[in-house]
Structure formats: structure tokens, C-alpha cells
């Protein structure tokens, strides 16, 4: 294991395979990428576990898009999804809960942490919309999470460098900060150098055009939200390799 660790945000088994071939240490498997990532299906997790022979598999536990204020029934759903991820052989799970006031929801998190015992736990980018990141960092450490995925409360990790650097110093090795959102081959070395962070989360996706010959582009599967049904973004082996290499070349 080298100094740096690389996690690929994957939206399919196809992307998991590309991440593994490109040299990723682990993947975070998600559905619903346009919503920021939601829990993937049973089948997606099962097949990802089959094909990932030397790359760790983390599964996001997020029942819906939107905010991170969850009802009792949503917490029950998350608990069941953690149970399923464990049974299917996931190495870790990724979740985060907030209160209506923007604080870490400690009772909800404690329930989820108990269910996730033995798995690696990442507190996801709910952290980036919490009220007080310094306070939240201490609470998340106390909960026993292994890492926090964060962009430094900015739209991208590159813009969040000042807070990421501050939080890395505050953490003092007690928890791993995983820098994510907008990390790519052009900025990963700068983020590493200026923050001292050594784990990175990125998607390395490329746009793939559909092979459909017959197309009815007047119909959208999203109803009033128009999405190009004849293109999709998939993690690329080339971009995974280039992003990793762009950091290693600066060491």
C-alpha cells in the first residue's frame, strides 16, 4: 500500500471494472449520480463484488437524493441496506445524517454505526452542508468513522483547499480526510501539496454515445427533466491511470 489511496466514484459494474484496471484502491458504488449518489441495487452490488478481485468495494447508503435529514422509516431502510451490503461482501459503507439545524444527527448515526460494525465507514458529503465543520469533525471522529469525504464545503475540492488544509491539521491523524468533487488529472497534485491529504475520490468518467440506431429523442424518461437518453458517463481506464500518474509524478 502506497502513501496515496485512490477511490473511484462508480455508477455501474462497468465503471468498477475500469476503476480496477486503472489502478484504483477502492470504489464507491452508487446509483443516481445526478442526485449525488443513492444506494445501488442488490444485483449491482453482487456483481461488483464478483468482478472486483483486488479492489475494495464501498457502497453508498443513501435512500434518496436531496437533503440529509432522514425520517425514521428512511433510517430503517438504511439499516436494511447496510445489512444487505454486508451480506454481499462489501468492504465498507458510506453514509451521513444531519439534523434540521445542520448538525450531525448523533442518534441516527449511532444506529447506523452499530449496524456497520466491522465495515469501513465513510461519512459522506453531508459534511459539506453541515453548520460547523470543525465541530462535526470531532463528532464524527468520536462516532468511530474511518474517513470523511469532503470538498471543503465548496463546489469542488480545489476551491475548498483552505478548509481542507485546516481540517487535515485538526484531524491530526485521528481520521482520514478523503478529498473529493472535481478532483482530476489537472488538479490532484495541487490539492495534495497544499492540504497534506493523501486519499482522493474522483469519477474519471467519459461520455459514451449510445449504439442505438433508432432514436425517439422527443421522449424523455425523466418527464419534464430532459436528460440525453442516448449518452452516458462511464469511468475510463485511461482517465483513472492519468489522474493517479499525475500525482505520482510530483512525488
PDB file of C-alpha atoms in Angstrom:
ATOM      1  CA  UNK A   1       0.000   0.000   0.000  1.00  0.00           C
ATOM      2  CA  UNK A   2       1.470   3.334  -1.041  1.00  0.00           C
ATOM      3  CA  UNK A   3       1.198   6.672   0.679  1.00  0.00           C
ATOM      4  CA  UNK A   4      -1.695   7.744  -1.530  1.00  0.00           C
ATOM      5  CA  UNK A   5      -5.031   5.983  -1.858  1.00  0.00           C
ATOM      6  CA  UNK A   6      -7.448   6.439  -4.742  1.00  0.00           C
ATOM      7  CA  UNK A   7     -11.210   5.857  -4.606  1.00  0.00           C
ATOM      8  CA  UNK A   8     -13.318   5.966  -7.755  1.00  0.00           C
ATOM      9  CA  UNK A   9     -16.949   7.024  -7.594  1.00  0.00           C
ATOM     10  CA  UNK A  10     -18.525   4.391  -9.845  1.00  0.00           C
ATOM     11  CA  UNK A  11     -22.017   4.389 -11.325  1.00  0.00           C
ATOM     12  CA  UNK A  12     -22.061   0.801 -12.646  1.00  0.00           C
ATOM     13  CA  UNK A  13     -20.247  -2.520 -12.693  1.00  0.00           C
ATOM     14  CA  UNK A  14     -18.686  -1.367 -15.972  1.00  0.00           C
ATOM     15  CA  UNK A  15     -17.195   1.627 -14.173  1.00  0.00           C
ATOM     16  CA  UNK A  16     -15.994  -0.640 -11.333  1.00  0.00           C
ATOM     17  CA  UNK A  17     -14.056  -2.749 -13.816  1.00  0.00           C
ATOM     18  CA  UNK A  18     -12.474   0.345 -15.355  1.00  0.00           C
ATOM     19  CA  UNK A  19     -11.516   1.638 -11.905  1.00  0.00           C
ATOM     20  CA  UNK A  20      -9.856  -1.665 -11.035  1.00  0.00           C
ATOM     21  CA  UNK A  21      -7.948  -1.844 -14.316  1.00  0.00           C
ATOM     22  CA  UNK A  22      -6.851   1.759 -13.911  1.00  0.00           C
ATOM     23  CA  UNK A  23      -5.268   1.060 -10.540  1.00  0.00           C
ATOM     24  CA  UNK A  24      -7.849   2.268  -8.008  1.00  0.00           C
ATOM     25  CA  UNK A  25      -7.521   1.082  -4.424  1.00  0.00           C
ATOM     26  CA  UNK A  26     -11.287   1.034  -3.924  1.00  0.00           C
ATOM     27  CA  UNK A  27     -14.577   2.085  -5.464  1.00  0.00           C
ATOM     28  CA  UNK A  28     -17.621   3.787  -4.046  1.00  0.00           C
ATOM     29  CA  UNK A  29     -20.544   2.189  -5.867  1.00  0.00           C
ATOM     30  CA  UNK A  30     -23.557   4.462  -6.368  1.00  0.00           C
ATOM     31  CA  UNK A  31     -26.769   4.718  -8.323  1.00  0.00           C
ATOM     32  CA  UNK A  32     -28.478   8.059  -9.019  1.00  0.00           C
ATOM     33  CA  UNK A  33     -25.329  10.033  -9.791  1.00  0.00           C
ATOM     34  CA  UNK A  34     -27.261  13.142 -10.978  1.00  0.00           C
ATOM     35  CA  UNK A  35     -28.772  13.244  -7.467  1.00  0.00           C
ATOM     36  CA  UNK A  36     -25.373  12.995  -5.815  1.00  0.00           C
ATOM     37  CA  UNK A  37     -25.444   9.216  -5.440  1.00  0.00           C
ATOM     38  CA  UNK A  38     -28.040   6.839  -3.988  1.00  0.00           C
ATOM     39  CA  UNK A  39     -27.967   3.220  -2.828  1.00  0.00           C
ATOM     40  CA  UNK A  40     -27.285   0.831  -5.737  1.00  0.00           C
ATOM     41  CA  UNK A  41     -29.363  -2.276  -6.391  1.00  0.00           C
ATOM     42  CA  UNK A  42     -28.805  -5.713  -4.882  1.00  0.00           C
ATOM     43  CA  UNK A  43     -27.720  -7.036  -8.277  1.00  0.00           C
ATOM     44  CA  UNK A  44     -25.278  -4.191  -8.900  1.00  0.00           C
ATOM     45  CA  UNK A  45     -23.587  -4.741  -5.536  1.00  0.00           C
ATOM     46  CA  UNK A  46     -23.471  -8.532  -6.002  1.00  0.00           C
ATOM     47  CA  UNK A  47     -21.921  -8.408  -9.464  1.00  0.00           C
ATOM     48  CA  UNK A  48     -19.499  -5.638  -8.476  1.00  0.00           C
ATOM     49  CA  UNK A  49     -18.292  -7.870  -5.633  1.00  0.00           C
ATOM     50  CA  UNK A  50     -17.795 -10.739  -8.081  1.00  0.00           C
ATOM     51  CA  UNK A  51     -15.684  -8.745 -10.529  1.00  0.00           C
ATOM     52  CA  UNK A  52     -13.627  -6.690  -8.068  1.00  0.00           C
ATOM     53  CA  UNK A  53     -10.890  -9.185  -7.331  1.00  0.00           C
ATOM     54  CA  UNK A  54      -8.287  -6.822  -5.871  1.00  0.00           C
ATOM     55  CA  UNK A  55     -10.122  -3.510  -5.410  1.00  0.00           C
ATOM     56  CA  UNK A  56     -12.107  -2.780  -2.257  1.00  0.00           C
ATOM     57  CA  UNK A  57     -15.842  -2.197  -2.582  1.00  0.00           C
ATOM     58  CA  UNK A  58     -17.618   0.533  -0.621  1.00  0.00           C
ATOM     59  CA  UNK A  59     -21.354   1.041  -1.077  1.00  0.00           C
ATOM     60  CA  UNK A  60     -23.201   4.314  -0.569  1.00  0.00           C
ATOM     61  CA  UNK A  61     -26.187   4.040   1.766  1.00  0.00           C
ATOM     62  CA  UNK A  62     -28.468   6.896   0.755  1.00  0.00           C
ATOM     63  CA  UNK A  63     -32.168   6.162   0.199  1.00  0.00           C
ATOM     64  CA  UNK A  64     -32.880   9.268  -1.876  1.00  0.00           C
ATOM     65  CA  UNK A  65     -31.429  12.475  -3.247  1.00  0.00           C
ATOM     66  CA  UNK A  66     -31.915  15.822  -1.589  1.00  0.00           C
ATOM     67  CA  UNK A  67     -31.052  16.728   1.991  1.00  0.00           C
ATOM     68  CA  UNK A  68     -29.627  14.509   4.723  1.00  0.00           C
ATOM     69  CA  UNK A  69     -32.459  14.866   7.232  1.00  0.00           C
ATOM     70  CA  UNK A  70     -33.911  11.366   7.386  1.00  0.00           C
ATOM     71  CA  UNK A  71     -37.207  10.086   8.771  1.00  0.00           C
ATOM     72  CA  UNK A  72     -37.481   7.007  10.970  1.00  0.00           C
ATOM     73  CA  UNK A  73     -38.625   4.904   8.001  1.00  0.00           C
ATOM     74  CA  UNK A  74     -35.669   6.103   5.929  1.00  0.00           C
ATOM     75  CA  UNK A  75     -33.277   5.152   8.733  1.00  0.00           C
ATOM     76  CA  UNK A  76     -34.886   1.694   8.802  1.00  0.00           C
ATOM     77  CA  UNK A  77     -34.278   1.441   5.066  1.00  0.00           C
ATOM     78  CA  UNK A  78     -30.636   2.448   5.522  1.00  0.00           C
ATOM     79  CA  UNK A  79     -30.151  -0.150   8.250  1.00  0.00           C
ATOM     80  CA  UNK A  80     -31.518  -2.846   5.934  1.00  0.00           C
ATOM     81  CA  UNK A  81     -29.268  -1.646   3.092  1.00  0.00           C
ATOM     82  CA  UNK A  82     -26.217  -1.874   5.359  1.00  0.00           C
ATOM     83  CA  UNK A  83     -27.240  -5.426   6.241  1.00  0.00           C
ATOM     84  CA  UNK A  84     -27.539  -6.305   2.541  1.00  0.00           C
ATOM     85  CA  UNK A  85     -24.206  -4.681   1.658  1.00  0.00           C
ATOM     86  CA  UNK A  86     -22.523  -6.711   4.400  1.00  0.00           C
ATOM     87  CA  UNK A  87     -24.109  -9.982   3.239  1.00  0.00           C
ATOM     88  CA  UNK A  88     -22.979  -9.296  -0.328  1.00  0.00           C
ATOM     89  CA  UNK A  89     -19.375  -8.843   0.776  1.00  0.00           C
ATOM     90  CA  UNK A  90     -18.884  -5.076   0.736  1.00  0.00           C
ATOM     91  CA  UNK A  91     -15.724  -3.862   2.467  1.00  0.00           C
ATOM     92  CA  UNK A  92     -17.267  -0.597   3.554  1.00  0.00           C
ATOM     93  CA  UNK A  93     -20.318   1.638   3.547  1.00  0.00           C
ATOM     94  CA  UNK A  94     -20.782   5.372   3.032  1.00  0.00           C
ATOM     95  CA  UNK A  95     -23.467   7.429   4.770  1.00  0.00           C
ATOM     96  CA  UNK A  96     -24.171  10.612   6.727  1.00  0.00           C
ATOM     97  CA  UNK A  97     -27.123  12.125   8.610  1.00  0.00           C
ATOM     98  CA  UNK A  98     -27.834  15.696   9.692  1.00  0.00           C
ATOM     99  CA  UNK A  99     -30.417  17.348  11.911  1.00  0.00           C
ATOM    100  CA  UNK A 100     -32.738  20.105  10.707  1.00  0.00           C
ATOM    101  CA  UNK A 101     -30.310  22.589  12.290  1.00  0.00           C
ATOM    102  CA  UNK A 102     -27.379  21.331  10.208  1.00  0.00           C
ATOM    103  CA  UNK A 103     -25.671  19.400  12.998  1.00  0.00           C
ATOM    104  CA  UNK A 104     -24.525  15.772  12.802  1.00  0.00           C
ATOM    105  CA  UNK A 105     -27.531  13.612  13.763  1.00  0.00           C
ATOM    106  CA  UNK A 106     -25.827  11.648  16.513  1.00  0.00           C
ATOM    107  CA  UNK A 107     -28.702   9.268  17.439  1.00  0.00           C
ATOM    108  CA  UNK A 108     -29.247   8.287  13.780  1.00  0.00           C
ATOM    109  CA  UNK A 109     -25.519   7.938  13.167  1.00  0.00           C
ATOM    110  CA  UNK A 110     -25.079   5.761  16.258  1.00  0.00           C
ATOM    111  CA  UNK A 111     -27.737   3.347  14.977  1.00  0.00           C
ATOM    112  CA  UNK A 112     -26.074   3.158  11.577  1.00  0.00           C
ATOM    113  CA  UNK A 113     -22.590   2.781  13.072  1.00  0.00           C
ATOM    114  CA  UNK A 114     -23.777  -0.137  15.200  1.00  0.00           C
ATOM    115  CA  UNK A 115     -25.209  -1.825  12.097  1.00  0.00           C
ATOM    116  CA  UNK A 116     -21.944  -1.200  10.218  1.00  0.00           C
ATOM    117  CA  UNK A 117     -19.631  -2.718  12.843  1.00  0.00           C
ATOM    118  CA  UNK A 118     -16.720  -4.476  11.157  1.00  0.00           C
ATOM    119  CA  UNK A 119     -17.094  -2.473   7.937  1.00  0.00           C
ATOM    120  CA  UNK A 120     -15.094   0.586   6.984  1.00  0.00           C
ATOM    121  CA  UNK A 121     -17.317   3.671   7.314  1.00  0.00           C
ATOM    122  CA  UNK A 122     -17.046   6.917   5.372  1.00  0.00           C
ATOM    123  CA  UNK A 123     -19.124   9.939   6.412  1.00  0.00           C
ATOM    124  CA  UNK A 124     -20.031  11.363   3.005  1.00  0.00           C
ATOM    125  CA  UNK A 125     -20.509  14.907   1.701  1.00  0.00           C
ATOM    126  CA  UNK A 126     -23.376  15.615   4.069  1.00  0.00           C
ATOM    127  CA  UNK A 127     -20.342  17.023   5.898  1.00  0.00           C
ATOM    128  CA  UNK A 128     -20.103  19.749   3.261  1.00  0.00           C
ATOM    129  CA  UNK A 129     -23.514  21.150   4.143  1.00  0.00           C
ATOM    130  CA  UNK A 130     -23.231  20.954   7.931  1.00  0.00           C
ATOM    131  CA  UNK A 131     -23.284  24.105  10.063  1.00  0.00           C
ATOM    132  CA  UNK A 132     -19.907  23.798  11.788  1.00  0.00           C
ATOM    133  CA  UNK A 133     -17.309  21.578  10.083  1.00  0.00           C
ATOM    134  CA  UNK A 134     -14.785  21.805  12.917  1.00  0.00           C
ATOM    135  CA  UNK A 135     -17.353  20.626  15.478  1.00  0.00           C
ATOM    136  CA  UNK A 136     -18.688  17.984  13.085  1.00  0.00           C
ATOM    137  CA  UNK A 137     -15.170  16.631  12.551  1.00  0.00           C
ATOM    138  CA  UNK A 138     -14.780  15.960  16.264  1.00  0.00           C
ATOM    139  CA  UNK A 139     -18.213  14.333  16.491  1.00  0.00           C
ATOM    140  CA  UNK A 140     -17.548  12.086  13.502  1.00  0.00           C
ATOM    141  CA  UNK A 141     -14.220  11.010  14.993  1.00  0.00           C
ATOM    142  CA  UNK A 142     -15.981  10.159  18.264  1.00  0.00           C
ATOM    143  CA  UNK A 143     -18.592   8.120  16.386  1.00  0.00           C
ATOM    144  CA  UNK A 144     -15.789   5.911  15.062  1.00  0.00           C
ATOM    145  CA  UNK A 145     -15.988   6.687  11.331  1.00  0.00           C
ATOM    146  CA  UNK A 146     -12.855   5.853   9.356  1.00  0.00           C
ATOM    147  CA  UNK A 147     -12.929   8.806   6.988  1.00  0.00           C
ATOM    148  CA  UNK A 148     -14.810  11.875   5.807  1.00  0.00           C
ATOM    149  CA  UNK A 149     -15.465  12.561   2.133  1.00  0.00           C
ATOM    150  CA  UNK A 150     -15.342  16.329   1.669  1.00  0.00           C
ATOM    151  CA  UNK A 151     -14.749  19.126  -0.802  1.00  0.00           C
ATOM    152  CA  UNK A 152     -14.020  21.574   1.998  1.00  0.00           C
ATOM    153  CA  UNK A 153     -17.603  22.879   1.891  1.00  0.00           C
ATOM    154  CA  UNK A 154     -17.035  24.284  -1.594  1.00  0.00           C
ATOM    155  CA  UNK A 155     -18.358  23.235  -5.046  1.00  0.00           C
ATOM    156  CA  UNK A 156     -15.041  21.482  -5.736  1.00  0.00           C
ATOM    157  CA  UNK A 157     -12.157  20.212  -3.638  1.00  0.00           C
ATOM    158  CA  UNK A 158      -9.791  22.579  -5.416  1.00  0.00           C
ATOM    159  CA  UNK A 159     -11.862  25.570  -4.269  1.00  0.00           C
ATOM    160  CA  UNK A 160     -12.057  24.008  -0.808  1.00  0.00           C
ATOM    161  CA  UNK A 161      -8.285  23.783  -0.316  1.00  0.00           C
ATOM    162  CA  UNK A 162      -8.151  26.331   2.565  1.00  0.00           C
ATOM    163  CA  UNK A 163     -10.683  24.452   4.722  1.00  0.00           C
ATOM    164  CA  UNK A 164      -9.306  21.054   3.706  1.00  0.00           C
ATOM    165  CA  UNK A 165      -5.867  22.137   4.901  1.00  0.00           C
ATOM    166  CA  UNK A 166      -7.332  23.398   8.189  1.00  0.00           C
ATOM    167  CA  UNK A 167      -9.318  20.216   8.787  1.00  0.00           C
ATOM    168  CA  UNK A 168      -6.351  17.993   7.940  1.00  0.00           C
ATOM    169  CA  UNK A 169      -4.345  19.766  10.640  1.00  0.00           C
ATOM    170  CA  UNK A 170      -7.227  19.492  13.109  1.00  0.00           C
ATOM    171  CA  UNK A 171      -7.644  15.767  12.434  1.00  0.00           C
ATOM    172  CA  UNK A 172      -4.006  15.054  13.434  1.00  0.00           C
ATOM    173  CA  UNK A 173      -4.186  11.522  12.086  1.00  0.00           C
ATOM    174  CA  UNK A 174      -7.306  10.599  14.072  1.00  0.00           C
ATOM    175  CA  UNK A 175      -9.437  10.231  10.947  1.00  0.00           C
ATOM    176  CA  UNK A 176      -8.767  10.164   7.203  1.00  0.00           C
ATOM    177  CA  UNK A 177      -9.906  13.077   5.076  1.00  0.00           C
ATOM    178  CA  UNK A 178     -10.895  11.937   1.590  1.00  0.00           C
ATOM    179  CA  UNK A 179     -10.805  14.881  -0.815  1.00  0.00           C
ATOM    180  CA  UNK A 180     -13.498  14.619  -3.465  1.00  0.00           C
ATOM    181  CA  UNK A 181     -15.609  16.501  -6.007  1.00  0.00           C
ATOM    182  CA  UNK A 182     -13.942  17.824  -9.122  1.00  0.00           C
ATOM    183  CA  UNK A 183     -10.650  16.028  -8.444  1.00  0.00           C
ATOM    184  CA  UNK A 184      -8.944  15.247 -11.758  1.00  0.00           C
ATOM    185  CA  UNK A 185      -5.621  14.819 -13.526  1.00  0.00           C
ATOM    186  CA  UNK A 186      -5.125  18.578 -13.677  1.00  0.00           C
ATOM    187  CA  UNK A 187      -5.537  19.466 -10.000  1.00  0.00           C
ATOM    188  CA  UNK A 188      -4.909  16.392  -7.838  1.00  0.00           C
ATOM    189  CA  UNK A 189      -1.216  17.213  -7.324  1.00  0.00           C
ATOM    190  CA  UNK A 190      -2.026  20.756  -6.197  1.00  0.00           C
ATOM    191  CA  UNK A 191      -4.696  19.559  -3.749  1.00  0.00           C
ATOM    192  CA  UNK A 192      -2.280  17.026  -2.269  1.00  0.00           C
ATOM    193  CA  UNK A 193       0.566  19.517  -1.953  1.00  0.00           C
ATOM    194  CA  UNK A 194      -1.482  22.295  -0.375  1.00  0.00           C
ATOM    195  CA  UNK A 195      -3.628  20.243   2.020  1.00  0.00           C
ATOM    196  CA  UNK A 196      -1.468  17.301   3.078  1.00  0.00           C
ATOM    197  CA  UNK A 197      -4.372  14.965   2.261  1.00  0.00           C
ATOM    198  CA  UNK A 198      -3.406  11.582   0.840  1.00  0.00           C
ATOM    199  CA  UNK A 199      -6.754   9.968  -0.105  1.00  0.00           C
ATOM    200  CA  UNK A 200      -8.658  11.130  -3.176  1.00  0.00           C
ATOM    201  CA  UNK A 201     -12.137  10.456  -4.565  1.00  0.00           C
ATOM    202  CA  UNK A 202     -12.916  11.068  -8.237  1.00  0.00           C
ATOM    203  CA  UNK A 203     -15.013   9.635 -11.050  1.00  0.00           C
ATOM    204  CA  UNK A 204     -12.691   9.807 -14.105  1.00  0.00           C
ATOM    205  CA  UNK A 205     -15.701   9.480 -16.394  1.00  0.00           C
ATOM    206  CA  UNK A 206     -16.006   9.979 -20.130  1.00  0.00           C
ATOM    207  CA  UNK A 207     -19.118  10.486 -22.218  1.00  0.00           C
ATOM    208  CA  UNK A 208     -20.125   7.363 -24.169  1.00  0.00           C
ATOM    209  CA  UNK A 209     -22.585   7.614 -27.013  1.00  0.00           C
ATOM    210  CA  UNK A 210     -25.397   5.071 -27.316  1.00  0.00           C
ATOM    211  CA  UNK A 211     -25.243   2.436 -30.038  1.00  0.00           C
ATOM    212  CA  UNK A 212     -28.992   2.747 -30.634  1.00  0.00           C
ATOM    213  CA  UNK A 213     -29.745   3.230 -34.317  1.00  0.00           C
ATOM    214  CA  UNK A 214     -33.425   4.046 -33.895  1.00  0.00           C
ATOM    215  CA  UNK A 215     -33.976   7.052 -31.646  1.00  0.00           C
ATOM    216  CA  UNK A 216     -37.043   8.959 -30.480  1.00  0.00           C
ATOM    217  CA  UNK A 217     -35.436  11.994 -28.895  1.00  0.00           C
ATOM    218  CA  UNK A 218     -38.799  13.706 -28.318  1.00  0.00           C
ATOM    219  CA  UNK A 219     -39.468  11.413 -25.348  1.00  0.00           C
ATOM    220  CA  UNK A 220     -37.626  11.858 -22.053  1.00  0.00           C
ATOM    221  CA  UNK A 221     -37.573   9.173 -19.368  1.00  0.00           C
ATOM    222  CA  UNK A 222     -37.240  11.967 -16.800  1.00  0.00           C
ATOM    223  CA  UNK A 223     -40.554  13.572 -17.720  1.00  0.00           C
ATOM    224  CA  UNK A 224     -40.116  17.334 -17.536  1.00  0.00           C
ATOM    225  CA  UNK A 225     -36.414  16.979 -16.705  1.00  0.00           C
ATOM    226  CA  UNK A 226     -34.699  16.411 -20.032  1.00  0.00           C
ATOM    227  CA  UNK A 227     -31.682  14.116 -19.951  1.00  0.00           C
ATOM    228  CA  UNK A 228     -29.860  12.886 -23.035  1.00  0.00           C
ATOM    229  CA  UNK A 229     -31.079   9.278 -23.212  1.00  0.00           C
ATOM    230  CA  UNK A 230     -28.522   8.409 -25.867  1.00  0.00           C
ATOM    231  CA  UNK A 231     -25.336   9.171 -23.962  1.00  0.00           C
ATOM    232  CA  UNK A 232     -23.966   8.091 -20.596  1.00  0.00           C
ATOM    233  CA  UNK A 233     -20.920   8.771 -18.473  1.00  0.00           C
ATOM    234  CA  UNK A 234     -18.685   5.815 -17.652  1.00  0.00           C
ATOM    235  CA  UNK A 235     -15.407   5.657 -15.743  1.00  0.00           C
ATOM    236  CA  UNK A 236     -12.494   5.374 -18.147  1.00  0.00           C
ATOM    237  CA  UNK A 237      -9.369   3.285 -17.527  1.00  0.00           C
ATOM    238  CA  UNK A 238      -7.313   5.969 -19.249  1.00  0.00           C
ATOM    239  CA  UNK A 239      -8.522   8.789 -17.007  1.00  0.00           C
ATOM    240  CA  UNK A 240      -8.088   6.744 -13.822  1.00  0.00           C
ATOM    241  CA  UNK A 241      -4.486   5.985 -14.800  1.00  0.00           C
ATOM    242  CA  UNK A 242      -3.746   9.549 -15.853  1.00  0.00           C
ATOM    243  CA  UNK A 243      -5.091  11.015 -12.620  1.00  0.00           C
ATOM    244  CA  UNK A 244      -3.087   8.608 -10.466  1.00  0.00           C
ATOM    245  CA  UNK A 245       0.055   9.109 -12.545  1.00  0.00           C
ATOM    246  CA  UNK A 246      -0.251  12.893 -12.459  1.00  0.00           C
ATOM    247  CA  UNK A 247       0.105  12.749  -8.673  1.00  0.00           C
ATOM    248  CA  UNK A 248       2.830  10.129  -8.564  1.00  0.00           C
ATOM    249  CA  UNK A 249       4.945  12.138 -10.998  1.00  0.00           C
ATOM    250  CA  UNK A 250       5.038  15.005  -8.479  1.00  0.00           C
ATOM    251  CA  UNK A 251       6.260  12.892  -5.568  1.00  0.00           C
TER     252      UNK A 251
END
